[in-house]
């Protein structure tokens, strides 16, 4: 039996394998709210332009409201034979209101319908990600302010480099997520044009008002080219690209949480809410939430790469290949949202172990740069000479197996006679971080200012 929605040209129904590969209702039912909203906007416009009667439009809107309630109440029956969410809704509408349902599709195609639905869904999802990024930034900024003076090792190559503060470290991620938030908003701005009314690919001969439907659906304007309107998936690619960068930053932070929670570091304590145990080792407390956030990154990258490969060779306008855009977008963007929620919960509960971090900050000769800076600032050595002198003193400390601040003044003066007892004023980790007062530096004063600035910015953004 042919599909009555499009089967006038066909004498026979699809083969079972064709039905299996062709159906998308198993996943595109996620678009039901957007599909119904687009149909209501479309039929109201048709009535305003006297393309359908006001009575038929009212019946269609009421029927669509009934379908929306049925889907949300779990009483709607989805049929794979009807392929997708659009045809499932239209078939049920015909059951509810009769022949008037057939007027809904006047002046549009499934091509512009799905493009509209998908844009609405991606727009809604980007709004959700925007809010979640703001929540995470708020948590990080608040914790940064509380721990502005807690010293920890700063690393390069995962080797102790210079002392920083825990608050400063967290604010680095606030900056990253702020850029992510900017990309999410940019992507939303670019997608906010309406494909509805482009029809199959060439527009329509009906006197429709595309500006009316665009405005009702919250779009800034209609898309200017009907071919582009039905074939563009840049908005999905861009959303997944933004999500991939979010995931990268989340993964970096997750990796640090995993390291910090280890017995070898013990820099932080992660609450039981975001940890699991071992089936055989009773002592274990694993940071599984962080590890899963780290792993989700692969799924999100895969969604982006998958869609780029689908789109790379498609001629204008619509091709059925584009049906492969949704599963990976749904998965990639939903995974991003879940990872953001998990990271926000972890960071809210996570607490640094200040004593352990401070002890670690003093190891690895991390104040060597402070020694070199002192040599430039006080006796006036050129920096390259100061660097060389400091390297010799570090080598002496390594040879003796002692920390830098334990090297005797006489031993230091044997390397550089201009060194005085004042040198010890810069070799503690506390004094080191307090001295880093340049804009963007790690001094606790700077960190508190930056944390408060971010809290103020975030509060303004939520008004």
PDB file of N, CA and C in Angstrom, residues 300-372:
ATOM      1  N   UNK A 300      30.836  14.183  21.001  1.00  0.00           N
ATOM      2  CA  UNK A 300      30.502  15.508  20.477  1.00  0.00           C
ATOM      3  C   UNK A 300      31.345  15.825  19.252  1.00  0.00           C
ATOM      4  N   UNK A 301      32.647  15.533  19.331  1.00  0.00           N
ATOM      5  CA  UNK A 301      33.501  15.700  18.147  1.00  0.00           C
ATOM      6  C   UNK A 301      32.990  14.839  16.989  1.00  0.00           C
ATOM      7  N   UNK A 302      32.582  13.619  17.307  1.00  0.00           N
ATOM      8  CA  UNK A 302      32.097  12.712  16.271  1.00  0.00           C
ATOM      9  C   UNK A 302      30.858  13.239  15.579  1.00  0.00           C
ATOM     10  N   UNK A 303      29.973  13.865  16.345  1.00  0.00           N
ATOM     11  CA  UNK A 303      28.763  14.445  15.754  1.00  0.00           C
ATOM     12  C   UNK A 303      29.120  15.547  14.764  1.00  0.00           C
ATOM     13  N   UNK A 304      30.065  16.393  15.138  1.00  0.00           N
ATOM     14  CA  UNK A 304      30.495  17.465  14.232  1.00  0.00           C
ATOM     15  C   UNK A 304      31.122  16.891  12.974  1.00  0.00           C
ATOM     16  N   UNK A 305      32.049  15.967  13.144  1.00  0.00           N
ATOM     17  CA  UNK A 305      32.734  15.405  11.984  1.00  0.00           C
ATOM     18  C   UNK A 305      31.760  14.648  11.092  1.00  0.00           C
ATOM     19  N   UNK A 306      30.837  13.911  11.712  1.00  0.00           N
ATOM     20  CA  UNK A 306      29.862  13.153  10.933  1.00  0.00           C
ATOM     21  C   UNK A 306      29.011  14.044  10.043  1.00  0.00           C
ATOM     22  N   UNK A 307      28.537  15.168  10.597  1.00  0.00           N
ATOM     23  CA  UNK A 307      27.691  16.053   9.805  1.00  0.00           C
ATOM     24  C   UNK A 307      28.493  16.759   8.707  1.00  0.00           C
ATOM     25  N   UNK A 308      29.730  17.135   9.011  1.00  0.00           N
ATOM     26  CA  UNK A 308      30.561  17.744   7.968  1.00  0.00           C
ATOM     27  C   UNK A 308      30.745  16.794   6.784  1.00  0.00           C
ATOM     28  N   UNK A 309      30.932  15.509   7.076  1.00  0.00           N
ATOM     29  CA  UNK A 309      31.114  14.529   6.004  1.00  0.00           C
ATOM     30  C   UNK A 309      29.816  14.335   5.222  1.00  0.00           C
ATOM     31  N   UNK A 310      28.671  14.324   5.912  1.00  0.00           N
ATOM     32  CA  UNK A 310      27.382  14.199   5.220  1.00  0.00           C
ATOM     33  C   UNK A 310      27.179  15.352   4.237  1.00  0.00           C
ATOM     34  N   UNK A 311      27.524  16.560   4.655  1.00  0.00           N
ATOM     35  CA  UNK A 311      27.194  17.746   3.867  1.00  0.00           C
ATOM     36  C   UNK A 311      28.213  18.071   2.780  1.00  0.00           C
ATOM     37  N   UNK A 312      29.411  17.511   2.852  1.00  0.00           N
ATOM     38  CA  UNK A 312      30.511  18.027   2.040  1.00  0.00           C
ATOM     39  C   UNK A 312      30.299  17.893   0.536  1.00  0.00           C
ATOM     40  N   UNK A 313      29.525  16.905   0.072  1.00  0.00           N
ATOM     41  CA  UNK A 313      29.409  16.690  -1.370  1.00  0.00           C
ATOM     42  C   UNK A 313      28.007  16.875  -1.910  1.00  0.00           C
ATOM     43  N   UNK A 314      27.128  17.537  -1.170  1.00  0.00           N
ATOM     44  CA  UNK A 314      25.729  17.614  -1.595  1.00  0.00           C
ATOM     45  C   UNK A 314      25.489  18.788  -2.530  1.00  0.00           C
ATOM     46  N   UNK A 315      24.949  18.522  -3.715  1.00  0.00           N
ATOM     47  CA  UNK A 315      24.556  19.621  -4.602  1.00  0.00           C
ATOM     48  C   UNK A 315      23.266  20.256  -4.083  1.00  0.00           C
ATOM     49  N   UNK A 316      22.996  21.477  -4.515  1.00  0.00           N
ATOM     50  CA  UNK A 316      21.720  22.107  -4.156  1.00  0.00           C
ATOM     51  C   UNK A 316      20.583  21.396  -4.869  1.00  0.00           C
ATOM     52  N   UNK A 317      19.382  21.204  -4.271  1.00  0.00           N
ATOM     53  CA  UNK A 317      19.081  21.810  -2.968  1.00  0.00           C
ATOM     54  C   UNK A 317      19.030  20.690  -1.924  1.00  0.00           C
ATOM     55  N   UNK A 318      17.837  20.136  -1.681  1.00  0.00           N
ATOM     56  CA  UNK A 318      17.688  19.127  -0.645  1.00  0.00           C
ATOM     57  C   UNK A 318      18.048  17.752  -1.190  1.00  0.00           C
ATOM     58  N   UNK A 319      18.728  16.961  -0.358  1.00  0.00           N
ATOM     59  CA  UNK A 319      18.958  15.542  -0.628  1.00  0.00           C
ATOM     60  C   UNK A 319      18.611  14.763   0.626  1.00  0.00           C
ATOM     61  N   UNK A 320      18.204  13.512   0.450  1.00  0.00           N
ATOM     62  CA  UNK A 320      17.789  12.694   1.592  1.00  0.00           C
ATOM     63  C   UNK A 320      18.940  12.458   2.566  1.00  0.00           C
ATOM     64  N   UNK A 321      20.172  12.654   2.088  1.00  0.00           N
ATOM     65  CA  UNK A 321      21.315  12.549   2.988  1.00  0.00           C
ATOM     66  C   UNK A 321      21.110  13.399   4.245  1.00  0.00           C
ATOM     67  N   UNK A 322      20.433  14.516   4.077  1.00  0.00           N
ATOM     68  CA  UNK A 322      20.279  15.468   5.185  1.00  0.00           C
ATOM     69  C   UNK A 322      19.461  14.895   6.335  1.00  0.00           C
ATOM     70  N   UNK A 323      18.762  13.815   6.088  1.00  0.00           N
ATOM     71  CA  UNK A 323      18.061  13.156   7.195  1.00  0.00           C
ATOM     72  C   UNK A 323      19.054  12.675   8.243  1.00  0.00           C
ATOM     73  N   UNK A 324      20.314  12.475   7.839  1.00  0.00           N
ATOM     74  CA  UNK A 324      21.357  12.025   8.759  1.00  0.00           C
ATOM     75  C   UNK A 324      21.914  13.161   9.627  1.00  0.00           C
ATOM     76  N   UNK A 325      21.307  14.327   9.543  1.00  0.00           N
ATOM     77  CA  UNK A 325      21.803  15.451  10.342  1.00  0.00           C
ATOM     78  C   UNK A 325      21.308  15.417  11.784  1.00  0.00           C
ATOM     79  N   UNK A 326      20.195  14.731  12.022  1.00  0.00           N
ATOM     80  CA  UNK A 326      19.515  14.931  13.304  1.00  0.00           C
ATOM     81  C   UNK A 326      20.025  14.048  14.429  1.00  0.00           C
ATOM     82  N   UNK A 327      20.197  12.767  14.180  1.00  0.00           N
ATOM     83  CA  UNK A 327      20.613  11.884  15.273  1.00  0.00           C
ATOM     84  C   UNK A 327      21.909  12.357  15.912  1.00  0.00           C
ATOM     85  N   UNK A 328      22.894  12.714  15.065  1.00  0.00           N
ATOM     86  CA  UNK A 328      24.166  13.127  15.630  1.00  0.00           C
ATOM     87  C   UNK A 328      24.079  14.494  16.294  1.00  0.00           C
ATOM     88  N   UNK A 329      23.244  15.371  15.741  1.00  0.00           N
ATOM     89  CA  UNK A 329      23.068  16.681  16.386  1.00  0.00           C
ATOM     90  C   UNK A 329      22.361  16.528  17.731  1.00  0.00           C
ATOM     91  N   UNK A 330      21.291  15.714  17.753  1.00  0.00           N
ATOM     92  CA  UNK A 330      20.588  15.472  19.014  1.00  0.00           C
ATOM     93  C   UNK A 330      21.551  14.910  20.057  1.00  0.00           C
ATOM     94  N   UNK A 331      22.341  13.923  19.639  1.00  0.00           N
ATOM     95  CA  UNK A 331      23.250  13.269  20.575  1.00  0.00           C
ATOM     96  C   UNK A 331      24.363  14.215  21.022  1.00  0.00           C
ATOM     97  N   UNK A 332      24.977  14.905  20.048  1.00  0.00           N
ATOM     98  CA  UNK A 332      26.095  15.779  20.375  1.00  0.00           C
ATOM     99  C   UNK A 332      25.698  16.934  21.277  1.00  0.00           C
ATOM    100  N   UNK A 333      24.580  17.588  20.958  1.00  0.00           N
ATOM    101  CA  UNK A 333      24.166  18.743  21.752  1.00  0.00           C
ATOM    102  C   UNK A 333      23.586  18.323  23.098  1.00  0.00           C
ATOM    103  N   UNK A 334      22.881  17.195  23.130  1.00  0.00           N
ATOM    104  CA  UNK A 334      22.378  16.691  24.414  1.00  0.00           C
ATOM    105  C   UNK A 334      23.536  16.257  25.314  1.00  0.00           C
ATOM    106  N   UNK A 335      24.570  15.658  24.726  1.00  0.00           N
ATOM    107  CA  UNK A 335      25.748  15.259  25.502  1.00  0.00           C
ATOM    108  C   UNK A 335      26.460  16.482  26.074  1.00  0.00           C
ATOM    109  N   UNK A 336      26.499  17.562  25.298  1.00  0.00           N
ATOM    110  CA  UNK A 336      27.116  18.796  25.782  1.00  0.00           C
ATOM    111  C   UNK A 336      26.348  19.341  26.982  1.00  0.00           C
ATOM    112  N   UNK A 337      25.031  19.339  26.877  1.00  0.00           N
ATOM    113  CA  UNK A 337      24.199  19.829  27.976  1.00  0.00           C
ATOM    114  C   UNK A 337      24.389  18.988  29.234  1.00  0.00           C
ATOM    115  N   UNK A 338      24.436  17.677  29.066  1.00  0.00           N
ATOM    116  CA  UNK A 338      24.627  16.786  30.211  1.00  0.00           C
ATOM    117  C   UNK A 338      26.008  16.996  30.837  1.00  0.00           C
ATOM    118  N   UNK A 339      27.026  17.148  30.004  1.00  0.00           N
ATOM    119  CA  UNK A 339      28.379  17.357  30.522  1.00  0.00           C
ATOM    120  C   UNK A 339      28.475  18.676  31.286  1.00  0.00           C
ATOM    121  N   UNK A 340      27.815  19.710  30.791  1.00  0.00           N
ATOM    122  CA  UNK A 340      27.798  21.002  31.501  1.00  0.00           C
ATOM    123  C   UNK A 340      27.117  20.866  32.859  1.00  0.00           C
ATOM    124  N   UNK A 341      26.006  20.151  32.884  1.00  0.00           N
ATOM    125  CA  UNK A 341      25.292  19.969  34.149  1.00  0.00           C
ATOM    126  C   UNK A 341      26.156  19.202  35.149  1.00  0.00           C
ATOM    127  N   UNK A 342      26.833  18.157  34.680  1.00  0.00           N
ATOM    128  CA  UNK A 342      27.685  17.361  35.569  1.00  0.00           C
ATOM    129  C   UNK A 342      28.854  18.183  36.087  1.00  0.00           C
ATOM    130  N   UNK A 343      29.486  18.955  35.213  1.00  0.00           N
ATOM    131  CA  UNK A 343      30.631  19.757  35.641  1.00  0.00           C
ATOM    132  C   UNK A 343      30.207  20.835  36.636  1.00  0.00           C
ATOM    133  N   UNK A 344      29.053  21.443  36.414  1.00  0.00           N
ATOM    134  CA  UNK A 344      28.574  22.466  37.344  1.00  0.00           C
ATOM    135  C   UNK A 344      28.341  21.866  38.719  1.00  0.00           C
ATOM    136  N   UNK A 345      27.748  20.682  38.766  1.00  0.00           N
ATOM    137  CA  UNK A 345      27.530  20.008  40.042  1.00  0.00           C
ATOM    138  C   UNK A 345      28.831  19.641  40.724  1.00  0.00           C
ATOM    139  N   UNK A 346      29.786  19.119  39.950  1.00  0.00           N
ATOM    140  CA  UNK A 346      31.082  18.755  40.533  1.00  0.00           C
ATOM    141  C   UNK A 346      31.802  19.961  41.103  1.00  0.00           C
ATOM    142  N   UNK A 347      31.835  21.045  40.339  1.00  0.00           N
ATOM    143  CA  UNK A 347      32.583  22.220  40.781  1.00  0.00           C
ATOM    144  C   UNK A 347      31.902  22.899  41.965  1.00  0.00           C
ATOM    145  N   UNK A 348      30.604  22.786  42.044  1.00  0.00           N
ATOM    146  CA  UNK A 348      29.904  23.359  43.205  1.00  0.00           C
ATOM    147  C   UNK A 348      30.299  22.621  44.481  1.00  0.00           C
ATOM    148  N   UNK A 349      30.449  21.295  44.392  1.00  0.00           N
ATOM    149  CA  UNK A 349      30.745  20.478  45.574  1.00  0.00           C
ATOM    150  C   UNK A 349      32.234  20.331  45.856  1.00  0.00           C
ATOM    151  N   UNK A 350      33.070  20.514  44.847  1.00  0.00           N
ATOM    152  CA  UNK A 350      34.503  20.280  44.997  1.00  0.00           C
ATOM    153  C   UNK A 350      35.125  21.309  45.936  1.00  0.00           C
ATOM    154  N   UNK A 351      36.018  20.829  46.797  1.00  0.00           N
ATOM    155  CA  UNK A 351      36.722  21.716  47.720  1.00  0.00           C
ATOM    156  C   UNK A 351      38.223  21.455  47.657  1.00  0.00           C
ATOM    157  N   UNK A 352      39.029  22.531  47.571  1.00  0.00           N
ATOM    158  CA  UNK A 352      40.485  22.345  47.539  1.00  0.00           C
ATOM    159  C   UNK A 352      41.043  22.011  48.912  1.00  0.00           C
ATOM    160  N   UNK A 353      42.141  21.273  48.925  1.00  0.00           N
ATOM    161  CA  UNK A 353      42.860  20.980  50.163  1.00  0.00           C
ATOM    162  C   UNK A 353      44.050  21.939  50.193  1.00  0.00           C
ATOM    163  N   UNK A 354      43.851  23.083  50.851  1.00  0.00           N
ATOM    164  CA  UNK A 354      44.802  24.188  50.752  1.00  0.00           C
ATOM    165  C   UNK A 354      46.195  23.807  51.237  1.00  0.00           C
ATOM    166  N   UNK A 355      46.270  23.064  52.327  1.00  0.00           N
ATOM    167  CA  UNK A 355      47.580  22.712  52.904  1.00  0.00           C
ATOM    168  C   UNK A 355      48.389  21.868  51.930  1.00  0.00           C
ATOM    169  N   UNK A 356      47.752  20.891  51.321  1.00  0.00           N
ATOM    170  CA  UNK A 356      48.455  20.009  50.378  1.00  0.00           C
ATOM    171  C   UNK A 356      48.915  20.780  49.150  1.00  0.00           C
ATOM    172  N   UNK A 357      48.027  21.628  48.638  1.00  0.00           N
ATOM    173  CA  UNK A 357      48.376  22.405  47.448  1.00  0.00           C
ATOM    174  C   UNK A 357      49.552  23.331  47.723  1.00  0.00           C
ATOM    175  N   UNK A 358      49.531  23.976  48.883  1.00  0.00           N
ATOM    176  CA  UNK A 358      50.605  24.922  49.196  1.00  0.00           C
ATOM    177  C   UNK A 358      51.952  24.215  49.324  1.00  0.00           C
ATOM    178  N   UNK A 359      51.932  23.061  49.948  1.00  0.00           N
ATOM    179  CA  UNK A 359      53.174  22.293  50.074  1.00  0.00           C
ATOM    180  C   UNK A 359      53.718  21.921  48.704  1.00  0.00           C
ATOM    181  N   UNK A 360      52.830  21.492  47.834  1.00  0.00           N
ATOM    182  CA  UNK A 360      53.246  21.115  46.483  1.00  0.00           C
ATOM    183  C   UNK A 360      53.734  22.322  45.700  1.00  0.00           C
ATOM    184  N   UNK A 361      53.152  23.494  45.983  1.00  0.00           N
ATOM    185  CA  UNK A 361      53.537  24.711  45.261  1.00  0.00           C
ATOM    186  C   UNK A 361      54.987  25.087  45.525  1.00  0.00           C
ATOM    187  N   UNK A 362      55.503  24.703  46.693  1.00  0.00           N
ATOM    188  CA  UNK A 362      56.877  25.043  47.030  1.00  0.00           C
ATOM    189  C   UNK A 362      57.900  24.069  46.514  1.00  0.00           C
ATOM    190  N   UNK A 363      57.450  22.967  45.947  1.00  0.00           N
ATOM    191  CA  UNK A 363      58.395  21.963  45.445  1.00  0.00           C
ATOM    192  C   UNK A 363      58.786  22.272  44.006  1.00  0.00           C
ATOM    193  N   UNK A 364      59.799  21.591  43.550  1.00  0.00           N
ATOM    194  CA  UNK A 364      60.208  21.750  42.147  1.00  0.00           C
ATOM    195  C   UNK A 364      60.856  23.090  41.858  1.00  0.00           C
ATOM    196  N   UNK A 365      61.335  23.779  42.904  1.00  0.00           N
ATOM    197  CA  UNK A 365      62.040  25.050  42.724  1.00  0.00           C
ATOM    198  C   UNK A 365      61.172  26.064  41.974  1.00  0.00           C
ATOM    199  N   UNK A 366      59.918  26.119  42.379  1.00  0.00           N
ATOM    200  CA  UNK A 366      58.940  26.924  41.649  1.00  0.00           C
ATOM    201  C   UNK A 366      59.140  28.425  41.797  1.00  0.00           C
ATOM    202  N   UNK A 367      59.948  28.861  42.774  1.00  0.00           N
ATOM    203  CA  UNK A 367      60.180  30.301  42.925  1.00  0.00           C
ATOM    204  C   UNK A 367      61.482  30.743  42.260  1.00  0.00           C
ATOM    205  N   UNK A 368      62.026  29.900  41.397  1.00  0.00           N
ATOM    206  CA  UNK A 368      63.281  30.246  40.714  1.00  0.00           C
ATOM    207  C   UNK A 368      63.135  31.524  39.896  1.00  0.00           C
ATOM    208  N   UNK A 369      61.999  31.695  39.248  1.00  0.00           N
ATOM    209  CA  UNK A 369      61.793  32.906  38.457  1.00  0.00           C
ATOM    210  C   UNK A 369      61.780  34.138  39.347  1.00  0.00           C
ATOM    211  N   UNK A 370      61.239  33.991  40.568  1.00  0.00           N
ATOM    212  CA  UNK A 370      61.254  35.112  41.514  1.00  0.00           C
ATOM    213  C   UNK A 370      62.689  35.494  41.871  1.00  0.00           C
ATOM    214  N   UNK A 371      63.549  34.494  42.022  1.00  0.00           N
ATOM    215  CA  UNK A 371      64.961  34.759  42.294  1.00  0.00           C
ATOM    216  C   UNK A 371      65.579  35.531  41.133  1.00  0.00           C
ATOM    217  N   UNK A 372      65.322  35.081  39.904  1.00  0.00           N
ATOM    218  CA  UNK A 372      65.867  35.768  38.724  1.00  0.00           C
ATOM    219  C   UNK A 372      65.338  37.191  38.635  1.00  0.00           C
TER     220      UNK A 372
END
